């Protein structure tokens, strides 16, 4: 398993500190300071994950991330954002970030989130998503609950699969809309709420949680 992480951070002291921490944790790291260098690295190399600062000198990190996702890079991305920049954080998650860490942060926190994102990244290679008694086969578009077929519309299935892929993370309504409807479509403002409502009637209680003002999440698996 390739374990090299691409670190994109223009603050030299932070970049060097993280570079050292990653190496000490046994994770190979390529550290760069601009969007242009990051683009070149991603095109040339095989990385297990990216740590991306949103405030870069040559390009907005959100724009960069959106471009990567549009061109098919599926690798896990953890963004670094300023503590007061709620808007940037939400835009970053909408653009396809897997997780975020607020500056200033403890290195251990970033490492933990990065490891979790990398684990999820590997898990995505499997076509089956499991959550307790619930199993989604994303290739056959079939769902079962406790071994019994669960009848879901294509859109309900997509919402549920997207939530399961990001288990333990909050997904914004915009994120879910993009997953279900793609870009540039004219949809009802409550479309996602309607799908979630329908899903809740078919699933055990408390599987899908509402995070007021932000979106929805599926809590991490019960142990
Ligand atoms: Ca910066």
Short mmCIF file of C-alpha atoms and ligand atoms in Angstrom, two decimals:
data_model
loop_
_atom_site.label_atom_id
_atom_site.label_comp_id
_atom_site.label_asym_id
_atom_site.label_seq_id
_atom_site.Cartn_x
_atom_site.Cartn_y
_atom_site.Cartn_z
CA UNK A 1 0.00 0.00 0.00
CA UNK A 2 1.38 3.36 -1.08
CA UNK A 3 1.47 5.57 2.01
CA UNK A 4 2.85 8.80 0.62
CA UNK A 5 0.92 11.93 1.54
CA UNK A 6 0.97 15.15 -0.47
CA UNK A 7 1.20 18.15 1.85
CA UNK A 8 0.22 21.51 0.31
CA UNK A 9 0.96 24.39 2.69
CA UNK A 10 2.63 27.74 1.97
CA UNK A 11 3.49 28.54 5.59
CA UNK A 12 7.10 27.27 5.76
CA UNK A 13 7.26 26.57 9.49
CA UNK A 14 3.94 24.71 9.49
CA UNK A 15 4.93 22.77 6.36
CA UNK A 16 8.28 21.73 7.78
CA UNK A 17 6.77 20.81 11.15
CA UNK A 18 4.11 18.62 9.54
CA UNK A 19 6.64 17.07 7.18
CA UNK A 20 8.72 16.00 10.18
CA UNK A 21 5.69 14.72 12.13
CA UNK A 22 4.48 12.63 9.21
CA UNK A 23 7.92 11.13 8.70
CA UNK A 24 8.18 10.31 12.40
CA UNK A 25 4.80 8.57 12.15
CA UNK A 26 6.16 6.43 9.32
CA UNK A 27 4.13 8.20 6.62
CA UNK A 28 6.08 9.27 3.56
CA UNK A 29 5.43 12.85 2.59
CA UNK A 30 5.96 15.18 -0.36
CA UNK A 31 5.65 18.80 0.76
CA UNK A 32 4.90 21.67 -1.63
CA UNK A 33 3.90 25.31 -1.15
CA UNK A 34 1.67 26.18 -4.12
CA UNK A 35 -1.29 24.94 -6.11
CA UNK A 36 0.80 24.69 -9.23
CA UNK A 37 3.34 22.37 -7.58
CA UNK A 38 0.49 20.33 -6.07
CA UNK A 39 -1.08 19.88 -9.52
CA UNK A 40 2.24 18.69 -10.95
CA UNK A 41 2.76 16.22 -8.08
CA UNK A 42 -0.73 14.75 -8.33
CA UNK A 43 -0.39 14.31 -12.08
CA UNK A 44 2.98 12.59 -11.71
CA UNK A 45 2.71 10.55 -8.53
CA UNK A 46 0.65 8.08 -6.59
CA UNK A 47 -0.50 9.50 -3.27
CA UNK A 48 -2.57 7.95 -0.48
CA UNK A 49 -4.01 11.29 0.63
CA UNK A 50 -3.63 15.08 0.45
CA UNK A 51 -3.40 17.62 3.25
CA UNK A 52 -4.48 20.89 1.64
CA UNK A 53 -4.21 24.40 3.06
CA UNK A 54 -7.08 26.48 1.64
CA UNK A 55 -5.14 29.76 1.67
CA UNK A 56 -2.48 29.29 -1.00
CA UNK A 57 -0.56 32.07 -2.76
CA UNK A 58 -1.47 31.16 -6.34
CA UNK A 59 -4.96 29.62 -6.14
CA UNK A 60 -7.83 29.26 -3.69
CA UNK A 61 -7.61 25.74 -2.21
CA UNK A 62 -11.36 25.19 -2.70
CA UNK A 63 -11.05 25.92 -6.43
CA UNK A 64 -8.08 23.59 -6.66
CA UNK A 65 -9.93 20.79 -4.87
CA UNK A 66 -13.03 21.24 -7.02
CA UNK A 67 -10.85 20.92 -10.12
CA UNK A 68 -9.20 17.74 -8.82
CA UNK A 69 -12.57 16.15 -8.06
CA UNK A 70 -13.90 17.18 -11.50
CA UNK A 71 -10.94 15.49 -13.18
CA UNK A 72 -11.50 12.26 -11.29
CA UNK A 73 -9.03 12.33 -8.39
CA UNK A 74 -10.83 10.38 -5.67
CA UNK A 75 -8.08 10.25 -3.06
CA UNK A 76 -8.86 11.45 0.49
CA UNK A 77 -8.29 15.16 1.09
CA UNK A 78 -8.08 16.80 4.52
CA UNK A 79 -8.26 20.60 4.39
CA UNK A 80 -6.63 23.07 6.77
CA UNK A 81 -8.69 26.18 7.41
CA UNK A 82 -8.72 29.16 9.74
CA UNK A 83 -10.82 28.66 12.87
CA UNK A 84 -13.16 31.58 12.06
CA UNK A 85 -13.67 30.62 8.40
CA UNK A 86 -16.91 28.62 8.63
CA UNK A 87 -17.81 29.52 5.07
CA UNK A 88 -14.49 28.24 3.69
CA UNK A 89 -14.90 25.02 5.66
CA UNK A 90 -18.38 24.39 4.26
CA UNK A 91 -17.24 25.26 0.73
CA UNK A 92 -14.28 22.92 1.18
CA UNK A 93 -16.53 20.04 2.23
CA UNK A 94 -18.86 20.81 -0.68
CA UNK A 95 -15.89 20.79 -3.05
CA UNK A 96 -15.12 17.22 -2.00
CA UNK A 97 -12.89 17.41 1.07
CA UNK A 98 -13.15 14.35 3.31
CA UNK A 99 -12.41 16.17 6.52
CA UNK A 100 -11.03 19.42 7.90
CA UNK A 101 -8.76 20.59 10.69
CA UNK A 102 -9.00 24.09 12.11
CA UNK A 103 -5.84 26.16 12.57
CA UNK A 104 -4.13 26.27 14.96
CA UNK A 105 -4.33 22.52 15.52
CA UNK A 106 -2.49 19.85 17.45
CA UNK A 107 -0.40 17.69 15.11
CA UNK A 108 -1.93 14.57 16.73
CA UNK A 109 -5.39 15.75 15.70
CA UNK A 110 -4.37 16.14 12.07
CA UNK A 111 -2.63 12.77 12.09
CA UNK A 112 -5.73 11.06 13.53
CA UNK A 113 -8.03 12.66 10.95
CA UNK A 114 -5.60 11.88 8.14
CA UNK A 115 -5.37 8.22 9.16
CA UNK A 116 -9.17 7.95 9.34
CA UNK A 117 -9.53 9.58 5.90
CA UNK A 118 -6.96 7.16 4.46
CA UNK A 119 -8.79 4.18 5.98
CA UNK A 120 -12.05 5.40 4.46
CA UNK A 121 -10.26 5.94 1.15
CA UNK A 122 -9.19 2.30 1.12
CA UNK A 123 -12.67 1.14 2.16
CA UNK A 124 -14.13 2.84 -0.89
CA UNK A 125 -12.45 0.30 -3.12
CA UNK A 126 -15.13 -2.13 -1.97
CA UNK A 127 -18.52 -2.03 -3.70
CA UNK A 128 -20.28 -3.02 -0.48
CA UNK A 129 -21.17 -0.50 2.18
CA UNK A 130 -22.15 -1.98 5.53
CA UNK A 131 -23.66 -0.39 8.57
CA UNK A 132 -24.92 -2.77 11.24
CA UNK A 133 -27.66 -4.83 9.58
CA UNK A 134 -27.73 -2.57 6.56
CA UNK A 135 -25.81 -3.58 3.41
CA UNK A 136 -25.64 -1.58 0.18
CA UNK A 137 -24.18 -3.13 -2.95
CA UNK A 138 -23.25 -0.06 -4.97
CA UNK A 139 -22.58 -2.03 -8.15
CA UNK A 140 -25.83 -3.98 -8.21
CA UNK A 141 -27.80 -1.05 -6.71
CA UNK A 142 -29.28 -3.40 -4.14
CA UNK A 143 -29.89 -2.79 -0.46
CA UNK A 144 -30.70 -5.24 2.31
CA UNK A 145 -31.60 -4.77 5.94
CA UNK A 146 -31.11 -7.78 8.19
CA UNK A 147 -30.83 -9.93 5.04
CA UNK A 148 -34.22 -8.74 3.69
CA UNK A 149 -34.35 -6.72 0.45
CA UNK A 150 -34.87 -3.02 1.10
CA UNK A 151 -36.71 -1.17 -1.64
CA UNK A 152 -35.11 2.20 -2.33
CA UNK A 153 -35.45 4.59 -5.24
CA UNK A 154 -32.26 5.36 -7.13
CA UNK A 155 -32.06 8.78 -5.47
CA UNK A 156 -32.74 7.43 -1.98
CA UNK A 157 -30.03 4.85 -2.59
CA UNK A 158 -27.56 7.54 -3.70
CA UNK A 159 -28.22 9.70 -0.62
CA UNK A 160 -27.80 6.71 1.70
CA UNK A 161 -24.64 5.47 -0.05
CA UNK A 162 -23.08 8.93 0.10
CA UNK A 163 -23.83 9.22 3.82
CA UNK A 164 -22.39 5.73 4.45
CA UNK A 165 -19.23 6.54 2.50
CA UNK A 166 -18.69 9.49 4.83
CA UNK A 167 -19.78 7.75 7.99
CA UNK A 168 -19.16 9.90 11.06
CA UNK A 169 -18.92 13.11 8.98
CA UNK A 170 -21.56 15.75 8.39
CA UNK A 171 -22.57 16.15 4.73
CA UNK A 172 -24.10 19.46 3.66
CA UNK A 173 -27.33 19.54 1.68
CA UNK A 174 -25.36 20.96 -1.27
CA UNK A 175 -22.98 18.00 -1.12
CA UNK A 176 -25.89 15.55 -1.19
CA UNK A 177 -27.66 17.48 -3.96
CA UNK A 178 -24.53 17.26 -6.10
CA UNK A 179 -24.23 13.53 -5.39
CA UNK A 180 -27.84 12.92 -6.43
CA UNK A 181 -28.42 15.47 -9.18
CA UNK A 182 -24.95 16.45 -10.38
CA UNK A 183 -24.04 20.04 -11.17
CA UNK A 184 -26.14 22.77 -12.80
CA UNK A 185 -29.56 21.29 -12.31
CA UNK A 186 -32.63 23.11 -11.20
CA UNK A 187 -34.06 21.24 -8.24
CA UNK A 188 -36.55 21.86 -5.47
CA UNK A 189 -34.88 23.38 -2.42
CA UNK A 190 -36.26 20.67 -0.14
CA UNK A 191 -35.43 17.72 -2.43
CA UNK A 192 -32.81 16.22 -0.13
CA UNK A 193 -35.08 16.58 2.91
CA UNK A 194 -37.76 14.62 1.04
CA UNK A 195 -35.33 11.77 0.26
CA UNK A 196 -34.04 11.70 3.85
CA UNK A 197 -37.60 11.64 5.18
CA UNK A 198 -38.41 8.67 2.94
CA UNK A 199 -35.22 6.86 3.96
CA UNK A 200 -35.97 7.35 7.65
CA UNK A 201 -39.30 5.56 7.25
CA UNK A 202 -37.46 2.54 5.84
CA UNK A 203 -34.48 2.44 8.19
CA UNK A 204 -34.08 1.78 11.91
CA UNK A 205 -34.48 4.85 14.10
CA UNK A 206 -31.50 7.14 14.63
CA UNK A 207 -29.47 5.99 11.62
CA UNK A 208 -29.56 9.35 9.84
CA UNK A 209 -28.98 12.35 12.08
CA UNK A 210 -29.91 15.94 11.24
CA UNK A 211 -27.21 18.49 12.00
CA UNK A 212 -29.19 21.69 12.26
CA UNK A 213 -28.18 24.37 9.78
CA UNK A 214 -25.55 22.16 8.12
CA UNK A 215 -26.89 18.86 6.82
CA UNK A 216 -27.03 15.18 7.68
CA UNK A 217 -24.78 12.45 8.96
CA UNK A 218 -24.63 8.78 9.85
CA UNK A 219 -22.88 8.33 13.18
CA UNK A 220 -19.80 6.15 13.34
CA UNK A 221 -20.55 2.44 13.59
CA UNK A 222 -21.60 1.15 16.96
CA UNK A 223 -18.69 -0.98 18.32
CA1 LIG B 1 -1.77 29.54 3.78
#
